[in-house]
């Protein structure tokens, strides 16, 4: 994994930090979160990705101040805010069903947070106009929320969260109520908006596509713990746990023995010996290999860095753009996902040679 530069300047100083934060709700007596440590950098689009119940909302509520941790500390911009009330934290939250004031127009909804802090009328008008333009809602200023579509309401909610120029905006599955097409449209709106306003976004989602496509970095959550933090490429290509390998994309998880062979470290499973890229620790382990990383190669060709294995096709599933192949390779069962082409046909029982590059064999820590 890439390491942090030692002299990371102020631009990358954390804006939000959690230190050994844990939370158990009295009613459920199950630990909802932690203890977790996290550092979110100023200006980044940071996603918190995990299945339902993994503790994402709890983490967000602890940052917003709607919950107090059982132990640990929350820092915003270097200040310990663990016991600071939500109103006094420089953050704003956008929920899935953000309640705009139903009796107020778009313009009045937008102006509200600024009026509350006594901002001068000219300044309110200027900022409102800027944000209306940013979220592409010109001409809708005098409408009431019920006269808007779901996507338009969510854009107004976003504008309202941004108008006070908070340091951090927290978004809890903000696109969850929208249909697929609108959600995709809003994803690009959000990403563009975040770049333009340069405010830190902490974005909670259970949708891996959303997290991978929008984030600078993401945390993958599982049962109240953070399994991995990294760039989308890090977590996709170098998953650290079985959970991350299985939750993001699709992987073959192969139980194996790591040992030192003649040509370097290798993972042995059945009669298969998979070459590993770098250093490894000997012993029992699980390796992950992405479905699409298993290639079909010419019989008798020589691998550059990795292995070629004889295999037999067990099953074929046609998906249109891809073909999913169940393979038996020297006692190991693998799934490969290959690009479909009209002339490419496979049948069960067919012998093939598969190629697995050493960089695509990832040793997991659990
Ligand atoms: P997510 O947002 O990832 O779906 P949550 O943070 O909402 O997860 O929930 C984490 C765990 O805490 C779950 O087991 C959930 O049932 C529990 N939980 C969340 N809120 C409460 C609450 N107010 N009272 C009791 N248990 C809760
Ligand atoms: Mg939630």
Short mmCIF file of C-alpha atoms and ligand atoms in Angstrom, two decimals:
data_model
loop_
_atom_site.label_atom_id
_atom_site.label_comp_id
_atom_site.label_asym_id
_atom_site.label_seq_id
_atom_site.Cartn_x
_atom_site.Cartn_y
_atom_site.Cartn_z
CA UNK A 1 0.00 0.00 0.00
CA UNK A 2 1.21 3.53 -0.70
CA UNK A 3 2.47 5.21 2.44
CA UNK A 4 1.82 8.76 3.56
CA UNK A 5 4.50 11.28 2.74
CA UNK A 6 6.21 12.17 6.02
CA UNK A 7 5.99 15.88 5.27
CA UNK A 8 2.28 15.96 4.38
CA UNK A 9 1.51 19.69 4.48
CA UNK A 10 -1.48 21.54 5.94
CA UNK A 11 -3.58 20.68 2.87
CA UNK A 12 -3.67 17.05 4.01
CA UNK A 13 -4.01 17.68 7.78
CA UNK A 14 -7.02 15.78 9.16
CA UNK A 15 -10.21 17.80 9.43
CA UNK A 16 -12.04 15.01 11.27
CA UNK A 17 -10.39 12.44 13.51
CA UNK A 18 -11.84 9.66 15.62
CA UNK A 19 -9.60 8.21 18.30
CA UNK A 20 -10.57 4.83 19.77
CA UNK A 21 -14.24 5.78 19.48
CA UNK A 22 -16.81 3.19 20.49
CA UNK A 23 -20.56 3.24 20.94
CA UNK A 24 -23.06 0.77 22.37
CA UNK A 25 -26.75 1.71 22.43
CA UNK A 26 -28.39 1.02 25.79
CA UNK A 27 -31.40 -0.64 24.19
CA UNK A 28 -29.55 -3.11 21.98
CA UNK A 29 -26.53 -3.84 24.23
CA UNK A 30 -24.64 -4.78 21.10
CA UNK A 31 -21.63 -2.69 20.25
CA UNK A 32 -22.67 -0.64 17.21
CA UNK A 33 -19.23 0.81 16.63
CA UNK A 34 -15.62 0.42 17.51
CA UNK A 35 -13.28 1.11 18.85
CA UNK A 36 -12.37 2.85 15.59
CA UNK A 37 -9.62 5.24 14.52
CA UNK A 38 -9.95 7.37 11.44
CA UNK A 39 -8.41 10.51 9.96
CA UNK A 40 -10.31 12.34 7.23
CA UNK A 41 -8.33 14.94 5.32
CA UNK A 42 -9.45 18.45 4.61
CA UNK A 43 -11.16 18.79 1.24
CA UNK A 44 -11.51 15.12 0.46
CA UNK A 45 -14.54 13.19 -0.69
CA UNK A 46 -14.48 10.40 1.85
CA UNK A 47 -16.98 7.54 1.74
CA UNK A 48 -18.02 5.15 4.47
CA UNK A 49 -19.09 1.95 2.74
CA UNK A 50 -20.67 -1.08 4.39
CA UNK A 51 -23.78 -3.24 4.55
CA UNK A 52 -26.83 -2.31 6.59
CA UNK A 53 -26.16 -2.44 10.33
CA UNK A 54 -22.37 -2.12 10.03
CA UNK A 55 -22.26 1.13 12.04
CA UNK A 56 -22.09 3.76 9.28
CA UNK A 57 -24.88 6.00 10.58
CA UNK A 58 -23.58 5.64 14.13
CA UNK A 59 -20.18 6.91 13.01
CA UNK A 60 -21.74 9.85 11.20
CA UNK A 61 -23.96 10.76 14.18
CA UNK A 62 -20.91 10.72 16.45
CA UNK A 63 -19.14 13.17 14.12
CA UNK A 64 -22.25 15.37 13.89
CA UNK A 65 -22.71 15.31 17.67
CA UNK A 66 -26.13 13.63 17.74
CA UNK A 67 -24.52 10.82 19.75
CA UNK A 68 -21.81 10.84 22.40
CA UNK A 69 -19.28 7.96 22.37
CA UNK A 70 -18.93 5.56 25.31
CA UNK A 71 -15.18 6.02 25.02
CA UNK A 72 -12.70 7.73 22.78
CA UNK A 73 -12.53 11.23 21.31
CA UNK A 74 -13.84 13.11 18.28
CA UNK A 75 -11.77 15.94 16.81
CA UNK A 76 -12.87 18.48 14.21
CA UNK A 77 -10.18 20.72 12.79
CA UNK A 78 -7.86 19.85 15.65
CA UNK A 79 -10.33 20.66 18.46
CA UNK A 80 -11.72 17.99 20.78
CA UNK A 81 -15.50 18.21 20.20
CA UNK A 82 -16.44 14.93 21.89
CA UNK A 83 -18.81 16.79 24.23
CA UNK A 84 -19.67 19.72 21.97
CA UNK A 85 -23.32 20.09 20.94
CA UNK A 86 -24.20 19.55 17.24
CA UNK A 87 -25.09 23.20 16.73
CA UNK A 88 -21.61 24.30 17.80
CA UNK A 89 -19.79 21.92 15.45
CA UNK A 90 -18.81 23.25 12.03
CA UNK A 91 -20.61 20.44 10.20
CA UNK A 92 -23.91 20.00 8.39
CA UNK A 93 -25.78 16.79 7.73
CA UNK A 94 -27.84 15.75 4.71
CA UNK A 95 -30.11 12.79 5.39
CA UNK A 96 -31.83 10.43 2.98
CA UNK A 97 -35.13 12.24 3.48
CA UNK A 98 -33.91 15.71 4.24
CA UNK A 99 -36.76 17.66 5.74
CA UNK A 100 -36.97 20.98 3.97
CA UNK A 101 -39.44 23.33 5.65
CA UNK A 102 -42.63 22.43 3.74
CA UNK A 103 -44.26 25.86 4.06
CA UNK A 104 -41.17 27.77 2.87
CA UNK A 105 -40.13 28.37 -0.74
CA UNK A 106 -36.81 27.14 -2.08
CA UNK A 107 -35.37 30.64 -1.60
CA UNK A 108 -36.61 30.86 2.00
CA UNK A 109 -35.32 27.37 2.82
CA UNK A 110 -31.90 28.34 1.50
CA UNK A 111 -31.81 31.66 3.32
CA UNK A 112 -32.91 30.20 6.65
CA UNK A 113 -29.54 29.09 8.07
CA UNK A 114 -28.00 32.46 7.20
CA UNK A 115 -30.93 34.47 8.59
CA UNK A 116 -30.60 32.54 11.85
CA UNK A 117 -27.07 33.80 12.28
CA UNK A 118 -27.93 37.34 11.27
CA UNK A 119 -26.19 37.45 7.91
CA UNK A 120 -26.89 40.70 6.05
CA UNK A 121 -29.59 40.56 3.31
CA UNK A 122 -27.30 41.39 0.37
CA UNK A 123 -24.91 38.63 1.36
CA UNK A 124 -27.79 36.14 1.71
CA UNK A 125 -29.01 37.03 -1.78
CA UNK A 126 -25.52 36.66 -3.28
CA UNK A 127 -24.83 33.30 -1.67
CA UNK A 128 -28.30 31.98 -2.48
CA UNK A 129 -27.91 32.92 -6.15
CA UNK A 130 -24.50 31.20 -6.27
CA UNK A 131 -25.83 27.99 -4.79
CA UNK A 132 -28.99 27.94 -6.88
CA UNK A 133 -26.74 28.09 -9.90
CA UNK A 134 -24.34 25.47 -8.52
CA UNK A 135 -27.13 22.92 -8.02
CA UNK A 136 -28.79 23.98 -11.28
CA UNK A 137 -32.12 25.13 -9.79
CA UNK A 138 -32.50 28.53 -11.48
CA UNK A 139 -36.17 29.38 -11.96
CA UNK A 140 -37.36 27.27 -9.01
CA UNK A 141 -36.69 29.83 -6.27
CA UNK A 142 -40.36 30.53 -5.54
CA UNK A 143 -41.55 26.91 -5.53
CA UNK A 144 -42.56 25.04 -2.40
CA UNK A 145 -40.89 21.67 -1.66
CA UNK A 146 -44.00 19.67 -2.66
CA UNK A 147 -43.82 21.28 -6.11
CA UNK A 148 -40.40 19.71 -6.72
CA UNK A 149 -39.28 16.22 -7.75
CA UNK A 150 -37.28 14.06 -5.31
CA UNK A 151 -34.02 14.85 -7.07
CA UNK A 152 -34.74 18.60 -7.04
CA UNK A 153 -35.60 18.50 -3.33
CA UNK A 154 -32.34 16.74 -2.62
CA UNK A 155 -30.43 19.37 -4.60
CA UNK A 156 -32.06 22.12 -2.52
CA UNK A 157 -31.20 20.18 0.64
CA UNK A 158 -27.60 20.01 -0.50
CA UNK A 159 -27.53 23.71 -1.29
CA UNK A 160 -28.92 24.43 2.16
CA UNK A 161 -26.23 22.28 3.78
CA UNK A 162 -23.52 24.16 1.88
CA UNK A 163 -24.76 27.75 2.18
CA UNK A 164 -23.28 28.34 5.63
CA UNK A 165 -19.90 27.13 4.29
CA UNK A 166 -19.30 24.50 6.93
CA UNK A 167 -15.93 22.77 7.07
CA UNK A 168 -17.56 19.37 6.71
CA UNK A 169 -20.77 18.09 5.15
CA UNK A 170 -22.04 14.69 6.30
CA UNK A 171 -24.28 12.80 3.90
CA UNK A 172 -26.15 9.71 5.06
CA UNK A 173 -27.29 7.72 1.99
CA UNK A 174 -28.59 10.98 0.47
CA UNK A 175 -29.54 9.36 -2.83
CA UNK A 176 -31.17 6.27 -1.33
CA UNK A 177 -34.73 7.43 -2.03
CA UNK A 178 -34.10 8.24 -5.69
CA UNK A 179 -34.55 5.91 -8.65
CA UNK A 180 -31.48 4.53 -10.44
CA UNK A 181 -31.29 7.07 -13.28
CA UNK A 182 -31.70 10.05 -10.98
CA UNK A 183 -29.22 8.56 -8.55
CA UNK A 184 -26.57 8.31 -11.27
CA UNK A 185 -27.29 11.87 -12.37
CA UNK A 186 -27.03 13.11 -8.76
CA UNK A 187 -23.75 11.25 -8.26
CA UNK A 188 -22.05 13.40 -10.86
CA UNK A 189 -23.75 16.54 -9.51
CA UNK A 190 -22.45 15.73 -6.03
CA UNK A 191 -18.91 15.01 -7.15
CA UNK A 192 -18.72 18.20 -9.23
CA UNK A 193 -20.22 20.23 -6.40
CA UNK A 194 -17.73 18.87 -3.90
CA UNK A 195 -14.80 19.78 -6.17
CA UNK A 196 -16.12 23.28 -6.69
CA UNK A 197 -16.86 24.16 -3.06
CA UNK A 198 -13.75 22.34 -1.71
CA UNK A 199 -15.64 21.32 1.41
CA UNK A 200 -14.89 17.94 3.00
CA UNK A 201 -17.69 15.46 2.23
CA UNK A 202 -18.19 12.38 4.38
CA UNK A 203 -20.53 10.20 2.39
CA UNK A 204 -22.26 7.13 3.82
CA UNK A 205 -23.46 4.48 1.39
CA UNK A 206 -24.03 0.75 1.07
CA UNK A 207 -23.52 1.02 -2.71
CA UNK A 208 -20.01 0.03 -3.77
CA UNK A 209 -20.41 1.57 -7.24
CA UNK A 210 -21.21 4.92 -5.66
CA UNK A 211 -18.28 4.72 -3.22
CA UNK A 212 -15.77 3.58 -5.85
CA UNK A 213 -16.73 6.16 -8.45
CA UNK A 214 -17.03 9.27 -6.26
CA UNK A 215 -14.48 8.95 -3.46
CA UNK A 216 -10.93 10.14 -3.02
CA UNK A 217 -10.70 7.54 -0.24
CA UNK A 218 -13.14 5.25 1.52
CA UNK A 219 -13.48 3.22 4.69
CA UNK A 220 -15.03 -0.23 4.41
CA UNK A 221 -17.08 -1.08 7.50
CA UNK A 222 -18.05 -4.49 8.76
CA UNK A 223 -19.83 -5.27 12.05
CA UNK A 224 -18.91 -1.98 13.74
CA UNK A 225 -15.26 -2.10 12.67
CA UNK A 226 -13.30 -0.49 9.87
CA UNK A 227 -11.83 -3.33 7.82
CA UNK A 228 -9.81 -1.14 5.46
CA UNK A 229 -9.21 2.49 4.52
CA UNK A 230 -7.76 3.45 1.16
CA UNK A 231 -8.31 4.81 -2.32
CA UNK A 232 -10.90 3.04 -4.48
CA UNK A 233 -8.01 1.33 -6.33
CA UNK A 234 -6.42 0.22 -3.02
CA UNK A 235 -9.52 -1.47 -1.68
CA UNK A 236 -10.42 -2.96 -5.05
CA UNK A 237 -7.04 -4.35 -6.07
CA UNK A 238 -5.50 -4.91 -2.64
CA UNK A 239 -8.34 -6.04 -0.33
CA UNK A 240 -7.01 -6.85 3.13
CA UNK A 241 -9.79 -9.03 4.50
CA UNK A 242 -12.14 -11.73 3.27
CA UNK A 243 -15.01 -9.36 3.88
CA UNK A 244 -13.59 -6.57 1.72
CA UNK A 245 -12.64 -9.01 -1.05
CA UNK A 246 -16.17 -10.44 -1.09
CA UNK A 247 -18.16 -7.23 -0.50
CA UNK A 248 -16.48 -5.14 -3.21
CA UNK A 249 -16.48 -6.73 -6.64
CA UNK A 250 -16.28 -10.50 -6.91
CA UNK A 251 -13.35 -12.61 -5.83
CA UNK A 252 -12.30 -16.22 -5.66
CA UNK A 253 -11.30 -16.92 -2.05
CA UNK A 254 -8.86 -19.82 -2.04
CA UNK A 255 -7.66 -21.54 1.14
CA UNK A 256 -3.97 -22.26 0.71
CA UNK A 257 -0.54 -22.72 2.28
CA UNK A 258 1.97 -19.96 1.81
CA UNK A 259 5.48 -21.30 1.34
CA UNK A 260 8.78 -20.40 -0.18
CA UNK A 261 9.36 -22.14 -3.52
CA UNK A 262 12.26 -22.17 -5.92
CA UNK A 263 11.07 -19.05 -7.72
CA UNK A 264 9.96 -17.07 -4.64
CA UNK A 265 6.86 -17.06 -2.41
CA UNK A 266 3.90 -19.08 -3.55
CA UNK A 267 0.41 -20.10 -2.42
CA UNK A 268 -0.24 -23.83 -2.66
CA UNK A 269 -3.81 -25.15 -2.98
CA UNK A 270 -4.41 -28.72 -4.16
CA UNK A 271 -1.90 -29.24 -6.96
CA UNK A 272 -1.94 -25.56 -7.84
CA UNK A 273 1.00 -23.33 -7.05
CA UNK A 274 0.24 -19.62 -7.44
CA UNK A 275 3.21 -17.28 -7.63
CA UNK A 276 3.00 -14.30 -5.25
CA UNK A 277 4.38 -10.91 -6.21
CA UNK A 278 6.40 -9.90 -3.16
CA UNK A 279 7.26 -10.99 0.35
CA UNK A 280 4.89 -13.16 2.38
CA UNK A 281 4.69 -14.97 5.70
CA UNK A 282 4.62 -18.78 5.68
CA UNK A 283 1.54 -20.65 6.95
CA UNK A 284 -2.15 -21.27 6.30
CA UNK A 285 -3.92 -18.36 4.61
CA UNK A 286 -6.64 -17.30 2.20
CA UNK A 287 -5.83 -15.59 -1.06
CA UNK A 288 -8.25 -13.51 -3.12
CA UNK A 289 -8.24 -13.49 -6.92
CA UNK A 290 -10.73 -11.24 -8.74
CA UNK A 291 -13.00 -13.05 -11.19
CA UNK A 292 -11.89 -10.82 -14.04
CA UNK A 293 -8.19 -11.33 -13.18
CA UNK A 294 -8.34 -14.94 -14.36
CA UNK A 295 -7.47 -14.92 -18.04
CA UNK A 296 -7.82 -17.50 -20.74
CA UNK A 297 -4.48 -17.86 -22.50
CA UNK A 298 -3.04 -19.75 -25.45
CA UNK A 299 -2.20 -23.33 -24.75
CA UNK A 300 1.56 -23.73 -24.23
CA UNK A 301 2.29 -19.99 -23.91
CA UNK A 302 4.69 -18.86 -21.18
CA UNK A 303 3.52 -16.55 -18.34
CA UNK A 304 5.45 -13.34 -17.73
CA UNK A 305 4.88 -12.95 -14.00
CA UNK A 306 2.48 -15.54 -12.67
CA UNK A 307 1.30 -19.00 -13.64
CA UNK A 308 -0.55 -20.81 -16.39
CA UNK A 309 -2.75 -23.73 -15.35
CA UNK A 310 -4.61 -26.39 -17.27
CA UNK A 311 -8.32 -26.29 -16.41
CA UNK A 312 -11.68 -27.67 -17.47
CA UNK A 313 -14.82 -25.59 -17.94
CA UNK A 314 -17.56 -26.77 -15.57
CA UNK A 315 -20.24 -24.18 -16.25
CA UNK A 316 -20.96 -21.26 -18.57
CA UNK A 317 -23.25 -18.32 -17.82
CA UNK A 318 -23.78 -15.73 -20.55
CA UNK A 319 -24.39 -12.18 -19.26
CA UNK A 320 -24.35 -10.30 -22.58
CA UNK A 321 -21.21 -8.20 -22.17
CA UNK A 322 -19.42 -10.83 -20.10
CA UNK A 323 -19.31 -14.59 -19.71
CA UNK A 324 -18.97 -16.25 -16.34
CA UNK A 325 -17.02 -19.51 -16.38
CA UNK A 326 -16.89 -22.09 -13.60
CA UNK A 327 -13.49 -23.77 -13.82
CA UNK A 328 -11.81 -26.79 -12.30
CA UNK A 329 -8.06 -26.26 -12.22
CA UNK A 330 -5.98 -29.07 -10.71
CA UNK A 331 -8.32 -29.62 -7.79
CA UNK A 332 -9.15 -25.92 -7.26
CA UNK A 333 -12.53 -24.47 -8.21
CA UNK A 334 -12.37 -20.97 -9.72
CA UNK A 335 -14.76 -18.52 -11.34
CA UNK A 336 -13.57 -16.36 -14.22
CA UNK A 337 -15.40 -13.43 -15.80
CA UNK A 338 -14.30 -12.84 -19.40
CA UNK A 339 -15.34 -10.24 -21.99
CA UNK A 340 -17.95 -11.70 -24.30
CA UNK A 341 -17.42 -11.61 -28.06
CA UNK A 342 -19.86 -12.93 -30.61
CA UNK A 343 -17.43 -15.53 -31.93
CA UNK A 344 -16.28 -16.62 -28.48
CA UNK A 345 -18.11 -19.80 -27.45
CA UNK A 346 -17.54 -22.02 -24.44
CA UNK A 347 -19.00 -25.37 -23.45
CA UNK A 348 -18.84 -27.45 -20.29
CA UNK A 349 -16.13 -30.09 -20.50
CA UNK A 350 -13.92 -27.92 -22.70
CA UNK A 351 -10.22 -27.87 -21.70
CA UNK A 352 -8.60 -24.41 -21.40
CA UNK A 353 -5.45 -22.82 -20.04
CA UNK A 354 -5.88 -20.05 -17.48
CA UNK A 355 -3.33 -17.39 -16.62
CA UNK A 356 -3.12 -15.78 -13.16
CA UNK A 357 -0.66 -12.90 -12.72
CA UNK A 358 1.20 -12.84 -9.42
CA UNK A 359 0.02 -9.25 -8.74
CA UNK A 360 -3.57 -10.48 -8.83
CA UNK A 361 -3.06 -13.04 -6.04
CA UNK A 362 -3.70 -11.11 -2.81
CA UNK A 363 -2.95 -12.71 0.56
CA UNK A 364 -5.66 -11.72 3.07
CA UNK A 365 -5.03 -11.07 6.75
CA UNK A 366 -7.98 -13.21 7.91
P1 LIG B 1 -25.82 1.38 9.34
O1 LIG B 1 -26.01 2.84 9.22
O2 LIG B 1 -24.51 0.91 8.81
O3 LIG B 1 -26.95 0.60 8.77
P2 LIG B 1 -26.21 1.81 12.22
O4 LIG B 1 -25.08 2.67 12.67
O5 LIG B 1 -27.52 2.45 12.00
O6 LIG B 1 -25.76 0.98 10.90
O7 LIG B 1 -26.44 0.63 13.26
C1 LIG B 1 -25.38 -0.13 13.80
C2 LIG B 1 -25.94 -1.08 14.84
O8 LIG B 1 -26.48 -0.35 15.94
C3 LIG B 1 -27.08 -1.95 14.34
O9 LIG B 1 -26.96 -3.22 14.93
C4 LIG B 1 -28.32 -1.22 14.82
O10 LIG B 1 -29.39 -2.11 15.01
C5 LIG B 1 -27.86 -0.61 16.13
N1 LIG B 1 -28.55 0.65 16.41
C6 LIG B 1 -28.52 1.77 15.65
N2 LIG B 1 -29.22 2.79 16.23
C7 LIG B 1 -29.71 2.29 17.37
C8 LIG B 1 -30.52 2.84 18.43
N3 LIG B 1 -30.95 4.11 18.40
N4 LIG B 1 -30.83 2.02 19.46
C9 LIG B 1 -30.40 0.74 19.52
N5 LIG B 1 -29.63 0.18 18.57
C10 LIG B 1 -29.29 0.92 17.50
MG1 LIG B 2 -27.54 3.92 8.22
#
